[in-house]
mmCIF file with all atom_site columns, C-alpha atoms in Angstrom:
data_model
loop_
_atom_site.group_PDB
_atom_site.id
_atom_site.type_symbol
_atom_site.label_atom_id
_atom_site.label_alt_id
_atom_site.label_comp_id
_atom_site.label_asym_id
_atom_site.label_entity_id
_atom_site.label_seq_id
_atom_site.pdbx_PDB_ins_code
_atom_site.Cartn_x
_atom_site.Cartn_y
_atom_site.Cartn_z
_atom_site.occupancy
_atom_site.B_iso_or_equiv
_atom_site.pdbx_formal_charge
_atom_site.auth_seq_id
_atom_site.auth_comp_id
_atom_site.auth_asym_id
_atom_site.auth_atom_id
_atom_site.pdbx_PDB_model_num
ATOM 1   C CA . GLU A 1 1   ? 54.594 -110.237 196.911 1.00 78.00 ? 1   GLU A CA 1
ATOM 2   C CA . PRO A 1 2   ? 54.517 -112.994 199.561 1.00 82.00 ? 2   PRO A CA 1
ATOM 3   C CA . GLU A 1 3   ? 51.491 -115.265 199.452 1.00 92.00 ? 3   GLU A CA 1
ATOM 4   C CA . VAL A 1 4   ? 49.962 -118.240 201.201 1.00 96.00 ? 4   VAL A CA 1
ATOM 5   C CA . THR A 1 5   ? 50.191 -121.423 199.143 1.00 96.00 ? 5   THR A CA 1
ATOM 6   C CA . GLN A 1 6   ? 48.138 -124.604 199.472 1.00 97.00 ? 6   GLN A CA 1
ATOM 7   C CA . THR A 1 7   ? 48.459 -128.111 198.104 1.00 96.00 ? 7   THR A CA 1
ATOM 8   C CA . PRO A 1 8   ? 46.808 -129.948 196.541 1.00 96.00 ? 8   PRO A CA 1
ATOM 9   C CA . SER A 1 9   ? 44.393 -127.688 194.710 1.00 96.00 ? 9   SER A CA 1
ATOM 10  C CA . HIS A 1 10  ? 41.861 -130.528 194.476 1.00 97.00 ? 10  HIS A CA 1
ATOM 11  C CA . GLN A 1 11  ? 41.669 -133.730 196.488 1.00 97.00 ? 11  GLN A CA 1
ATOM 12  C CA . VAL A 1 12  ? 39.206 -136.522 195.874 1.00 98.00 ? 12  VAL A CA 1
ATOM 13  C CA . THR A 1 13  ? 38.889 -139.166 198.560 1.00 97.00 ? 13  THR A CA 1
ATOM 14  C CA . GLN A 1 14  ? 36.558 -141.962 199.553 1.00 97.00 ? 14  GLN A CA 1
ATOM 15  C CA . MET A 1 15  ? 34.410 -141.772 202.645 1.00 97.00 ? 15  MET A CA 1
ATOM 16  C CA . GLY A 1 16  ? 36.284 -143.064 205.677 1.00 97.00 ? 16  GLY A CA 1
ATOM 17  C CA . GLN A 1 17  ? 39.739 -142.231 204.342 1.00 98.00 ? 17  GLN A CA 1
ATOM 18  C CA . GLU A 1 18  ? 42.175 -139.818 205.964 1.00 98.00 ? 18  GLU A CA 1
ATOM 19  C CA . VAL A 1 19  ? 43.354 -136.704 204.134 1.00 98.00 ? 19  VAL A CA 1
ATOM 20  C CA . ILE A 1 20  ? 46.055 -134.163 204.863 1.00 97.00 ? 20  ILE A CA 1
ATOM 21  C CA . LEU A 1 21  ? 45.774 -130.673 203.459 1.00 98.00 ? 21  LEU A CA 1
ATOM 22  C CA . ARG A 1 22  ? 48.971 -128.660 203.299 1.00 97.00 ? 22  ARG A CA 1
ATOM 23  C CA . CYS A 1 23  ? 49.670 -124.970 203.561 1.00 97.00 ? 23  CYS A CA 1
ATOM 24  C CA . VAL A 1 24  ? 52.758 -122.784 203.481 1.00 97.00 ? 24  VAL A CA 1
ATOM 25  C CA . PRO A 1 25  ? 51.953 -119.538 205.316 1.00 96.00 ? 25  PRO A CA 1
ATOM 26  C CA . ILE A 1 26  ? 53.697 -116.233 204.630 1.00 95.00 ? 26  ILE A CA 1
ATOM 27  C CA . SER A 1 27  ? 57.156 -116.558 206.123 1.00 91.00 ? 27  SER A CA 1
ATOM 28  C CA . ASN A 1 28  ? 57.112 -113.848 208.825 1.00 88.00 ? 28  ASN A CA 1
ATOM 29  C CA . HIS A 1 29  ? 53.571 -114.573 209.957 1.00 92.00 ? 29  HIS A CA 1
ATOM 30  C CA . LEU A 1 30  ? 52.975 -116.170 213.327 1.00 90.00 ? 30  LEU A CA 1
ATOM 31  C CA . TYR A 1 31  ? 49.210 -116.834 213.380 1.00 92.00 ? 31  TYR A CA 1
ATOM 32  C CA . PHE A 1 32  ? 47.797 -119.575 211.173 1.00 95.00 ? 32  PHE A CA 1
ATOM 33  C CA . TYR A 1 33  ? 44.200 -120.538 210.441 1.00 96.00 ? 33  TYR A CA 1
ATOM 34  C CA . TRP A 1 34  ? 41.996 -123.015 208.648 1.00 98.00 ? 34  TRP A CA 1
ATOM 35  C CA . TYR A 1 35  ? 38.578 -122.054 207.313 1.00 98.00 ? 35  TYR A CA 1
ATOM 36  C CA . ARG A 1 36  ? 36.188 -123.936 205.093 1.00 97.00 ? 36  ARG A CA 1
ATOM 37  C CA . GLN A 1 37  ? 33.443 -123.025 202.658 1.00 96.00 ? 37  GLN A CA 1
ATOM 38  C CA . ILE A 1 38  ? 30.790 -125.538 201.738 1.00 96.00 ? 38  ILE A CA 1
ATOM 39  C CA . LEU A 1 39  ? 29.449 -124.829 198.262 1.00 92.00 ? 39  LEU A CA 1
ATOM 40  C CA . GLY A 1 40  ? 26.994 -121.952 198.354 1.00 90.00 ? 40  GLY A CA 1
ATOM 41  C CA . GLN A 1 41  ? 27.536 -121.256 202.063 1.00 94.00 ? 41  GLN A CA 1
ATOM 42  C CA . LYS A 1 42  ? 29.486 -118.803 204.196 1.00 95.00 ? 42  LYS A CA 1
ATOM 43  C CA . VAL A 1 43  ? 33.177 -119.137 204.936 1.00 96.00 ? 43  VAL A CA 1
ATOM 44  C CA . GLU A 1 44  ? 33.424 -120.793 208.369 1.00 97.00 ? 44  GLU A CA 1
ATOM 45  C CA . PHE A 1 45  ? 36.267 -120.709 210.857 1.00 96.00 ? 45  PHE A CA 1
ATOM 46  C CA . LEU A 1 46  ? 37.758 -124.044 211.937 1.00 97.00 ? 46  LEU A CA 1
ATOM 47  C CA . VAL A 1 47  ? 40.897 -123.384 213.986 1.00 96.00 ? 47  VAL A CA 1
ATOM 48  C CA . SER A 1 48  ? 43.689 -120.929 214.705 1.00 94.00 ? 48  SER A CA 1
ATOM 49  C CA . PHE A 1 49  ? 47.235 -121.825 215.713 1.00 94.00 ? 49  PHE A CA 1
ATOM 50  C CA . TYR A 1 50  ? 49.814 -119.651 217.472 1.00 90.00 ? 50  TYR A CA 1
ATOM 51  C CA . ASN A 1 51  ? 53.014 -120.370 219.317 1.00 88.00 ? 51  ASN A CA 1
ATOM 52  C CA . ASN A 1 52  ? 52.840 -124.067 218.411 1.00 90.00 ? 52  ASN A CA 1
ATOM 53  C CA . GLU A 1 53  ? 49.437 -124.658 219.884 1.00 93.00 ? 53  GLU A CA 1
ATOM 54  C CA . ILE A 1 54  ? 45.776 -124.271 219.045 1.00 94.00 ? 54  ILE A CA 1
ATOM 55  C CA . SER A 1 55  ? 44.650 -120.764 219.993 1.00 91.00 ? 55  SER A CA 1
ATOM 56  C CA . GLU A 1 56  ? 40.978 -121.131 219.212 1.00 92.00 ? 56  GLU A CA 1
ATOM 57  C CA . LYS A 1 57  ? 38.697 -123.677 217.565 1.00 94.00 ? 57  LYS A CA 1
ATOM 58  C CA . SER A 1 58  ? 35.086 -123.769 216.470 1.00 94.00 ? 58  SER A CA 1
ATOM 59  C CA . GLU A 1 59  ? 32.484 -126.402 217.248 1.00 94.00 ? 59  GLU A CA 1
ATOM 60  C CA . ILE A 1 60  ? 33.110 -127.813 213.772 1.00 95.00 ? 60  ILE A CA 1
ATOM 61  C CA . PHE A 1 61  ? 36.683 -128.689 214.741 1.00 96.00 ? 61  PHE A CA 1
ATOM 62  C CA . ASP A 1 62  ? 35.991 -131.930 216.588 1.00 94.00 ? 62  ASP A CA 1
ATOM 63  C CA . ASP A 1 63  ? 38.179 -134.987 217.197 1.00 94.00 ? 63  ASP A CA 1
ATOM 64  C CA . GLN A 1 64  ? 38.039 -135.800 213.505 1.00 96.00 ? 64  GLN A CA 1
ATOM 65  C CA . PHE A 1 65  ? 40.314 -132.853 212.797 1.00 97.00 ? 65  PHE A CA 1
ATOM 66  C CA . SER A 1 66  ? 43.864 -132.051 213.832 1.00 97.00 ? 66  SER A CA 1
ATOM 67  C CA . VAL A 1 67  ? 46.476 -129.468 212.887 1.00 97.00 ? 67  VAL A CA 1
ATOM 68  C CA . GLU A 1 68  ? 50.230 -129.557 212.936 1.00 95.00 ? 68  GLU A CA 1
ATOM 69  C CA . ARG A 1 69  ? 53.220 -127.399 212.118 1.00 92.00 ? 69  ARG A CA 1
ATOM 70  C CA . PRO A 1 70  ? 55.645 -130.204 211.281 1.00 86.00 ? 70  PRO A CA 1
ATOM 71  C CA . ASP A 1 71  ? 58.513 -127.891 210.374 1.00 87.00 ? 71  ASP A CA 1
ATOM 72  C CA . GLY A 1 72  ? 59.319 -124.193 210.059 1.00 79.00 ? 72  GLY A CA 1
ATOM 73  C CA . SER A 1 73  ? 57.293 -123.644 206.916 1.00 88.00 ? 73  SER A CA 1
ATOM 74  C CA . ASN A 1 74  ? 54.342 -126.029 206.619 1.00 94.00 ? 74  ASN A CA 1
ATOM 75  C CA . PHE A 1 75  ? 50.982 -126.010 208.376 1.00 96.00 ? 75  PHE A CA 1
ATOM 76  C CA . THR A 1 76  ? 48.713 -129.007 207.890 1.00 97.00 ? 76  THR A CA 1
ATOM 77  C CA . LEU A 1 77  ? 45.096 -129.947 208.481 1.00 98.00 ? 77  LEU A CA 1
ATOM 78  C CA . LYS A 1 78  ? 44.372 -133.641 208.913 1.00 98.00 ? 78  LYS A CA 1
ATOM 79  C CA . ILE A 1 79  ? 40.856 -135.002 208.565 1.00 97.00 ? 79  ILE A CA 1
ATOM 80  C CA . ARG A 1 80  ? 40.459 -138.550 209.844 1.00 95.00 ? 80  ARG A CA 1
ATOM 81  C CA . SER A 1 81  ? 37.720 -140.806 208.519 1.00 94.00 ? 81  SER A CA 1
ATOM 82  C CA . THR A 1 82  ? 36.242 -138.312 206.066 1.00 97.00 ? 82  THR A CA 1
ATOM 83  C CA . LYS A 1 83  ? 32.498 -137.959 205.680 1.00 96.00 ? 83  LYS A CA 1
ATOM 84  C CA . LEU A 1 84  ? 30.427 -136.796 202.725 1.00 97.00 ? 84  LEU A CA 1
ATOM 85  C CA . GLU A 1 85  ? 29.653 -133.560 204.544 1.00 96.00 ? 85  GLU A CA 1
ATOM 86  C CA . ASP A 1 86  ? 33.370 -132.736 204.751 1.00 97.00 ? 86  ASP A CA 1
ATOM 87  C CA . SER A 1 87  ? 33.262 -131.902 201.040 1.00 98.00 ? 87  SER A CA 1
ATOM 88  C CA . ALA A 1 88  ? 34.149 -128.214 200.861 1.00 97.00 ? 88  ALA A CA 1
ATOM 89  C CA . MET A 1 89  ? 36.812 -125.705 199.898 1.00 97.00 ? 89  MET A CA 1
ATOM 90  C CA . TYR A 1 90  ? 39.382 -125.493 202.682 1.00 98.00 ? 90  TYR A CA 1
ATOM 91  C CA . PHE A 1 91  ? 41.284 -122.242 203.044 1.00 98.00 ? 91  PHE A CA 1
ATOM 92  C CA . CYS A 1 92  ? 44.487 -121.670 204.963 1.00 98.00 ? 92  CYS A CA 1
ATOM 93  C CA . ALA A 1 93  ? 45.275 -118.156 206.178 1.00 97.00 ? 93  ALA A CA 1
ATOM 94  C CA . SER A 1 94  ? 48.060 -116.460 208.069 1.00 95.00 ? 94  SER A CA 1
ATOM 95  C CA . SER A 1 95  ? 48.633 -113.127 209.768 1.00 92.00 ? 95  SER A CA 1
ATOM 96  C CA . GLU A 1 96  ? 51.246 -111.037 211.472 1.00 89.00 ? 96  GLU A CA 1
ATOM 97  C CA . VAL A 1 97  ? 50.898 -110.252 215.138 1.00 82.00 ? 97  VAL A CA 1
ATOM 98  C CA . GLN A 1 98  ? 50.283 -106.863 216.782 1.00 76.00 ? 98  GLN A CA 1
ATOM 99  C CA . GLY A 1 99  ? 51.389 -107.299 220.358 1.00 72.00 ? 99  GLY A CA 1
ATOM 100 C CA . SER A 1 100 ? 49.922 -110.749 220.878 1.00 68.00 ? 100 SER A CA 1
ATOM 101 C CA . TYR A 1 101 ? 46.894 -110.140 218.660 1.00 70.00 ? 101 TYR A CA 1
ATOM 102 C CA . PRO A 1 102 ? 46.633 -111.231 215.012 1.00 70.00 ? 102 PRO A CA 1
ATOM 103 C CA . TYR A 1 103 ? 46.460 -108.587 212.324 1.00 81.00 ? 103 TYR A CA 1
ATOM 104 C CA . GLU A 1 104 ? 45.191 -108.702 208.728 1.00 89.00 ? 104 GLU A CA 1
ATOM 105 C CA . GLN A 1 105 ? 44.585 -112.254 207.527 1.00 93.00 ? 105 GLN A CA 1
ATOM 106 C CA . TYR A 1 106 ? 45.866 -113.391 204.126 1.00 95.00 ? 106 TYR A CA 1
ATOM 107 C CA . PHE A 1 107 ? 44.248 -116.379 202.498 1.00 96.00 ? 107 PHE A CA 1
ATOM 108 C CA . GLY A 1 108 ? 45.574 -119.095 200.233 1.00 96.00 ? 108 GLY A CA 1
ATOM 109 C CA . PRO A 1 109 ? 43.832 -120.236 197.031 1.00 95.00 ? 109 PRO A CA 1
ATOM 110 C CA . GLY A 1 110 ? 42.139 -123.161 198.775 1.00 96.00 ? 110 GLY A CA 1
ATOM 111 C CA . THR A 1 111 ? 41.993 -126.935 198.451 1.00 97.00 ? 111 THR A CA 1
ATOM 112 C CA . ARG A 1 112 ? 38.773 -128.328 197.081 1.00 97.00 ? 112 ARG A CA 1
ATOM 113 C CA . LEU A 1 113 ? 38.034 -131.561 198.951 1.00 98.00 ? 113 LEU A CA 1
ATOM 114 C CA . THR A 1 114 ? 35.538 -133.937 197.403 1.00 98.00 ? 114 THR A CA 1
ATOM 115 C CA . VAL A 1 115 ? 34.468 -136.946 199.476 1.00 98.00 ? 115 VAL A CA 1
ATOM 116 C CA . THR A 1 116 ? 32.726 -139.685 197.499 1.00 97.00 ? 116 THR A CA 1
ATOM 117 C CA . LYS B 2 1   ? 27.282 -114.836 218.892 1.00 85.00 ? 1   LYS B CA 1
ATOM 118 C CA . GLN B 2 2   ? 28.495 -112.492 216.187 1.00 89.00 ? 2   GLN B CA 1
ATOM 119 C CA . GLU B 2 3   ? 26.330 -112.439 213.042 1.00 93.00 ? 3   GLU B CA 1
ATOM 120 C CA . VAL B 2 4   ? 27.395 -110.656 209.858 1.00 96.00 ? 4   VAL B CA 1
ATOM 121 C CA . THR B 2 5   ? 24.852 -109.730 207.200 1.00 97.00 ? 5   THR B CA 1
ATOM 122 C CA . GLN B 2 6   ? 25.499 -108.332 203.741 1.00 97.00 ? 6   GLN B CA 1
ATOM 123 C CA . ILE B 2 7   ? 23.021 -106.503 201.563 1.00 93.00 ? 7   ILE B CA 1
ATOM 124 C CA . PRO B 2 8   ? 22.290 -106.825 198.716 1.00 93.00 ? 8   PRO B CA 1
ATOM 125 C CA . ALA B 2 9   ? 22.984 -110.482 198.012 1.00 95.00 ? 9   ALA B CA 1
ATOM 126 C CA . ALA B 2 10  ? 23.491 -109.693 194.338 1.00 96.00 ? 10  ALA B CA 1
ATOM 127 C CA . LEU B 2 11  ? 23.956 -106.547 192.313 1.00 95.00 ? 11  LEU B CA 1
ATOM 128 C CA . SER B 2 12  ? 24.227 -105.886 188.595 1.00 96.00 ? 12  SER B CA 1
ATOM 129 C CA . VAL B 2 13  ? 25.331 -102.464 187.358 1.00 96.00 ? 13  VAL B CA 1
ATOM 130 C CA . PRO B 2 14  ? 26.514 -100.964 184.083 1.00 97.00 ? 14  PRO B CA 1
ATOM 131 C CA . GLU B 2 15  ? 30.186 -100.156 183.719 1.00 97.00 ? 15  GLU B CA 1
ATOM 132 C CA . GLY B 2 16  ? 31.194 -96.774  185.118 1.00 97.00 ? 16  GLY B CA 1
ATOM 133 C CA . GLU B 2 17  ? 28.651 -96.626  187.916 1.00 96.00 ? 17  GLU B CA 1
ATOM 134 C CA . ASN B 2 18  ? 29.593 -95.916  191.501 1.00 97.00 ? 18  ASN B CA 1
ATOM 135 C CA . LEU B 2 19  ? 28.181 -98.448  193.931 1.00 95.00 ? 19  LEU B CA 1
ATOM 136 C CA . VAL B 2 20  ? 27.873 -99.212  197.632 1.00 96.00 ? 20  VAL B CA 1
ATOM 137 C CA . LEU B 2 21  ? 27.933 -102.599 199.314 1.00 97.00 ? 21  LEU B CA 1
ATOM 138 C CA . ASN B 2 22  ? 26.621 -102.902 202.848 1.00 97.00 ? 22  ASN B CA 1
ATOM 139 C CA . CYS B 2 23  ? 27.716 -104.996 205.798 1.00 97.00 ? 23  CYS B CA 1
ATOM 140 C CA . SER B 2 24  ? 26.217 -105.120 209.284 1.00 97.00 ? 24  SER B CA 1
ATOM 141 C CA . PHE B 2 25  ? 27.326 -106.983 212.395 1.00 96.00 ? 25  PHE B CA 1
ATOM 142 C CA . THR B 2 26  ? 25.501 -107.674 215.638 1.00 94.00 ? 26  THR B CA 1
ATOM 143 C CA . ASP B 2 27  ? 28.337 -107.406 218.197 1.00 90.00 ? 27  ASP B CA 1
ATOM 144 C CA . SER B 2 28  ? 30.031 -104.005 218.133 1.00 87.00 ? 28  SER B CA 1
ATOM 145 C CA . ALA B 2 29  ? 32.987 -105.257 220.208 1.00 88.00 ? 29  ALA B CA 1
ATOM 146 C CA . ILE B 2 30  ? 35.082 -105.723 217.087 1.00 90.00 ? 30  ILE B CA 1
ATOM 147 C CA . TYR B 2 31  ? 38.837 -105.467 216.734 1.00 88.00 ? 31  TYR B CA 1
ATOM 148 C CA . ASN B 2 32  ? 38.893 -104.996 212.989 1.00 91.00 ? 32  ASN B CA 1
ATOM 149 C CA . LEU B 2 33  ? 36.865 -105.506 209.831 1.00 95.00 ? 33  LEU B CA 1
ATOM 150 C CA . GLN B 2 34  ? 38.154 -106.832 206.520 1.00 96.00 ? 34  GLN B CA 1
ATOM 151 C CA . TRP B 2 35  ? 36.665 -106.668 203.055 1.00 97.00 ? 35  TRP B CA 1
ATOM 152 C CA . PHE B 2 36  ? 37.604 -109.481 200.690 1.00 97.00 ? 36  PHE B CA 1
ATOM 153 C CA . ARG B 2 37  ? 37.058 -110.249 197.038 1.00 97.00 ? 37  ARG B CA 1
ATOM 154 C CA . GLN B 2 38  ? 36.349 -113.820 195.918 1.00 95.00 ? 38  GLN B CA 1
ATOM 155 C CA . ASP B 2 39  ? 36.335 -114.867 192.286 1.00 93.00 ? 39  ASP B CA 1
ATOM 156 C CA . PRO B 2 40  ? 34.371 -118.044 191.395 1.00 87.00 ? 40  PRO B CA 1
ATOM 157 C CA . GLY B 2 41  ? 36.128 -121.164 192.667 1.00 83.00 ? 41  GLY B CA 1
ATOM 158 C CA . LYS B 2 42  ? 39.052 -119.121 193.934 1.00 85.00 ? 42  LYS B CA 1
ATOM 159 C CA . GLY B 2 43  ? 40.533 -117.931 197.201 1.00 89.00 ? 43  GLY B CA 1
ATOM 160 C CA . LEU B 2 44  ? 39.897 -114.731 199.118 1.00 94.00 ? 44  LEU B CA 1
ATOM 161 C CA . THR B 2 45  ? 41.837 -111.581 198.306 1.00 94.00 ? 45  THR B CA 1
ATOM 162 C CA . SER B 2 46  ? 42.042 -109.032 201.110 1.00 94.00 ? 46  SER B CA 1
ATOM 163 C CA . LEU B 2 47  ? 40.978 -105.611 199.841 1.00 96.00 ? 47  LEU B CA 1
ATOM 164 C CA . LEU B 2 48  ? 40.887 -103.380 202.905 1.00 95.00 ? 48  LEU B CA 1
ATOM 165 C CA . LEU B 2 49  ? 41.247 -103.702 206.652 1.00 93.00 ? 49  LEU B CA 1
ATOM 166 C CA . ILE B 2 50  ? 39.742 -101.166 209.032 1.00 93.00 ? 50  ILE B CA 1
ATOM 167 C CA . GLN B 2 51  ? 40.740 -101.130 212.671 1.00 90.00 ? 51  GLN B CA 1
ATOM 168 C CA . SER B 2 52  ? 37.981 -100.506 215.197 1.00 89.00 ? 52  SER B CA 1
ATOM 169 C CA . SER B 2 53  ? 39.464 -97.084  215.985 1.00 89.00 ? 53  SER B CA 1
ATOM 170 C CA . GLN B 2 54  ? 39.304 -95.988  212.321 1.00 92.00 ? 54  GLN B CA 1
ATOM 171 C CA . ARG B 2 55  ? 36.390 -94.531  210.380 1.00 94.00 ? 55  ARG B CA 1
ATOM 172 C CA . GLU B 2 56  ? 37.520 -95.327  206.852 1.00 95.00 ? 56  GLU B CA 1
ATOM 173 C CA . GLN B 2 57  ? 40.213 -96.754  204.619 1.00 95.00 ? 57  GLN B CA 1
ATOM 174 C CA . THR B 2 58  ? 40.904 -96.149  200.965 1.00 96.00 ? 58  THR B CA 1
ATOM 175 C CA . SER B 2 59  ? 42.708 -98.145  198.308 1.00 95.00 ? 59  SER B CA 1
ATOM 176 C CA . GLY B 2 60  ? 42.515 -96.924  194.746 1.00 96.00 ? 60  GLY B CA 1
ATOM 177 C CA . ARG B 2 61  ? 38.859 -96.892  193.668 1.00 97.00 ? 61  ARG B CA 1
ATOM 178 C CA . LEU B 2 62  ? 37.765 -98.584  196.890 1.00 97.00 ? 62  LEU B CA 1
ATOM 179 C CA . ASN B 2 63  ? 36.704 -96.834  200.064 1.00 97.00 ? 63  ASN B CA 1
ATOM 180 C CA . ALA B 2 64  ? 35.495 -98.656  203.143 1.00 97.00 ? 64  ALA B CA 1
ATOM 181 C CA . SER B 2 65  ? 33.824 -96.950  206.072 1.00 97.00 ? 65  SER B CA 1
ATOM 182 C CA . LEU B 2 66  ? 33.105 -98.222  209.557 1.00 96.00 ? 66  LEU B CA 1
ATOM 183 C CA . ASP B 2 67  ? 30.495 -97.122  212.089 1.00 95.00 ? 67  ASP B CA 1
ATOM 184 C CA . LYS B 2 68  ? 31.193 -99.403  214.995 1.00 91.00 ? 68  LYS B CA 1
ATOM 185 C CA . SER B 2 69  ? 28.466 -98.045  217.255 1.00 91.00 ? 69  SER B CA 1
ATOM 186 C CA . SER B 2 70  ? 25.744 -98.855  214.729 1.00 94.00 ? 70  SER B CA 1
ATOM 187 C CA . GLY B 2 71  ? 27.400 -102.087 213.619 1.00 95.00 ? 71  GLY B CA 1
ATOM 188 C CA . ARG B 2 72  ? 27.788 -101.108 209.976 1.00 96.00 ? 72  ARG B CA 1
ATOM 189 C CA . SER B 2 73  ? 30.391 -100.907 207.259 1.00 97.00 ? 73  SER B CA 1
ATOM 190 C CA . THR B 2 74  ? 30.116 -99.915  203.633 1.00 97.00 ? 74  THR B CA 1
ATOM 191 C CA . LEU B 2 75  ? 32.369 -100.613 200.681 1.00 97.00 ? 75  LEU B CA 1
ATOM 192 C CA . TYR B 2 76  ? 32.214 -97.930  198.021 1.00 97.00 ? 76  TYR B CA 1
ATOM 193 C CA . ILE B 2 77  ? 33.485 -98.793  194.546 1.00 97.00 ? 77  ILE B CA 1
ATOM 194 C CA . ALA B 2 78  ? 34.013 -95.850  192.232 1.00 97.00 ? 78  ALA B CA 1
ATOM 195 C CA . ALA B 2 79  ? 33.760 -96.020  188.448 1.00 97.00 ? 79  ALA B CA 1
ATOM 196 C CA . SER B 2 80  ? 33.056 -99.751  188.359 1.00 97.00 ? 80  SER B CA 1
ATOM 197 C CA . GLN B 2 81  ? 34.687 -101.929 185.687 1.00 97.00 ? 81  GLN B CA 1
ATOM 198 C CA . PRO B 2 82  ? 33.831 -105.401 184.345 1.00 97.00 ? 82  PRO B CA 1
ATOM 199 C CA . GLY B 2 83  ? 36.963 -106.670 186.109 1.00 96.00 ? 83  GLY B CA 1
ATOM 200 C CA . ASP B 2 84  ? 35.325 -105.764 189.433 1.00 97.00 ? 84  ASP B CA 1
ATOM 201 C CA . SER B 2 85  ? 32.807 -108.566 188.914 1.00 97.00 ? 85  SER B CA 1
ATOM 202 C CA . ALA B 2 86  ? 33.221 -110.938 191.853 1.00 97.00 ? 86  ALA B CA 1
ATOM 203 C CA . THR B 2 87  ? 31.741 -111.747 195.250 1.00 97.00 ? 87  THR B CA 1
ATOM 204 C CA . TYR B 2 88  ? 32.636 -109.264 197.976 1.00 98.00 ? 88  TYR B CA 1
ATOM 205 C CA . LEU B 2 89  ? 32.833 -110.579 201.524 1.00 98.00 ? 89  LEU B CA 1
ATOM 206 C CA . CYS B 2 90  ? 32.843 -108.684 204.784 1.00 97.00 ? 90  CYS B CA 1
ATOM 207 C CA . ALA B 2 91  ? 34.392 -110.256 207.888 1.00 97.00 ? 91  ALA B CA 1
ATOM 208 C CA . VAL B 2 92  ? 35.033 -109.124 211.459 1.00 95.00 ? 92  VAL B CA 1
ATOM 209 C CA . THR B 2 93  ? 37.192 -110.165 214.387 1.00 91.00 ? 93  THR B CA 1
ATOM 210 C CA . LEU B 2 94  ? 36.182 -109.487 217.954 1.00 85.00 ? 94  LEU B CA 1
ATOM 211 C CA . ARG B 2 95  ? 38.130 -107.472 220.532 1.00 79.00 ? 95  ARG B CA 1
ATOM 212 C CA . ALA B 2 96  ? 41.250 -109.018 221.986 1.00 72.00 ? 96  ALA B CA 1
ATOM 213 C CA . ASP B 2 97  ? 39.725 -109.293 225.468 1.00 77.00 ? 97  ASP B CA 1
ATOM 214 C CA . THR B 2 98  ? 37.042 -111.639 224.132 1.00 76.00 ? 98  THR B CA 1
ATOM 215 C CA . GLY B 2 99  ? 39.726 -114.253 223.499 1.00 74.00 ? 99  GLY B CA 1
ATOM 216 C CA . ARG B 2 100 ? 38.439 -114.681 219.952 1.00 78.00 ? 100 ARG B CA 1
ATOM 217 C CA . ARG B 2 101 ? 40.764 -114.474 216.974 1.00 80.00 ? 101 ARG B CA 1
ATOM 218 C CA . ALA B 2 102 ? 38.584 -115.888 214.219 1.00 90.00 ? 102 ALA B CA 1
ATOM 219 C CA . LEU B 2 103 ? 37.037 -113.977 211.356 1.00 94.00 ? 103 LEU B CA 1
ATOM 220 C CA . THR B 2 104 ? 33.242 -114.179 211.142 1.00 95.00 ? 104 THR B CA 1
ATOM 221 C CA . PHE B 2 105 ? 32.090 -113.818 207.552 1.00 97.00 ? 105 PHE B CA 1
ATOM 222 C CA . GLY B 2 106 ? 28.979 -112.525 205.865 1.00 97.00 ? 106 GLY B CA 1
ATOM 223 C CA . SER B 2 107 ? 27.383 -114.336 202.938 1.00 96.00 ? 107 SER B CA 1
ATOM 224 C CA . GLY B 2 108 ? 28.746 -111.850 200.447 1.00 96.00 ? 108 GLY B CA 1
ATOM 225 C CA . THR B 2 109 ? 27.422 -109.613 197.701 1.00 97.00 ? 109 THR B CA 1
ATOM 226 C CA . ARG B 2 110 ? 27.752 -111.030 194.185 1.00 97.00 ? 110 ARG B CA 1
ATOM 227 C CA . LEU B 2 111 ? 28.578 -108.103 191.907 1.00 97.00 ? 111 LEU B CA 1
ATOM 228 C CA . GLN B 2 112 ? 28.305 -108.140 188.137 1.00 97.00 ? 112 GLN B CA 1
ATOM 229 C CA . VAL B 2 113 ? 29.465 -105.119 186.158 1.00 97.00 ? 113 VAL B CA 1
ATOM 230 C CA . GLN B 2 114 ? 28.057 -105.080 182.648 1.00 96.00 ? 114 GLN B CA 1
ATOM 231 C CA . PRO B 2 115 ? 30.310 -103.720 179.875 1.00 94.00 ? 115 PRO B CA 1
#
């Protein structure tokens, strides 16, 4: 069964460093997302990406963050100048499209980011 | 702003019991609702998706219902097993004409099934 994959599973970085989290969405999906979950808190939406551009972003997704689809298979989240409060589990998700609207979202296993 | 609430926050039952998890949302202009399972330190596994035009969906021992007008959904688990122990999350997306595509999540119900 197709699945969303994410690398690395765990990333440790120092405050102020840049990190890139990688995702390979399900191959026939056209909508891609990043969510995060701070330990003990709700899963929060960061950004969605469709047709090679950002479709929607939350107030969390400020200039520190960027997303890219560098090729036909990968979807990346870049965090510039990481802060302690960026420590969280970051989930990538993807979905098919119904008309122009995303359908059921499938999540990857997550990347645990620890900022020290 | 859409708010999703799940009750109870935690639940412990003996194996074999049937149980109901509750989810409520404040904005009834939803497109669909998904129930997920999350094991500790792991990703989210989609269990069921209900479109706004549907009343319920079933998958094996799981049955999810949706009452959009009252802003409620329930997840019914029949004949619970220790392997069902996990956190169950409810999440909704808003209608297409809102321009929103994101899932809004509840805090989850942590279920423990005792053997």
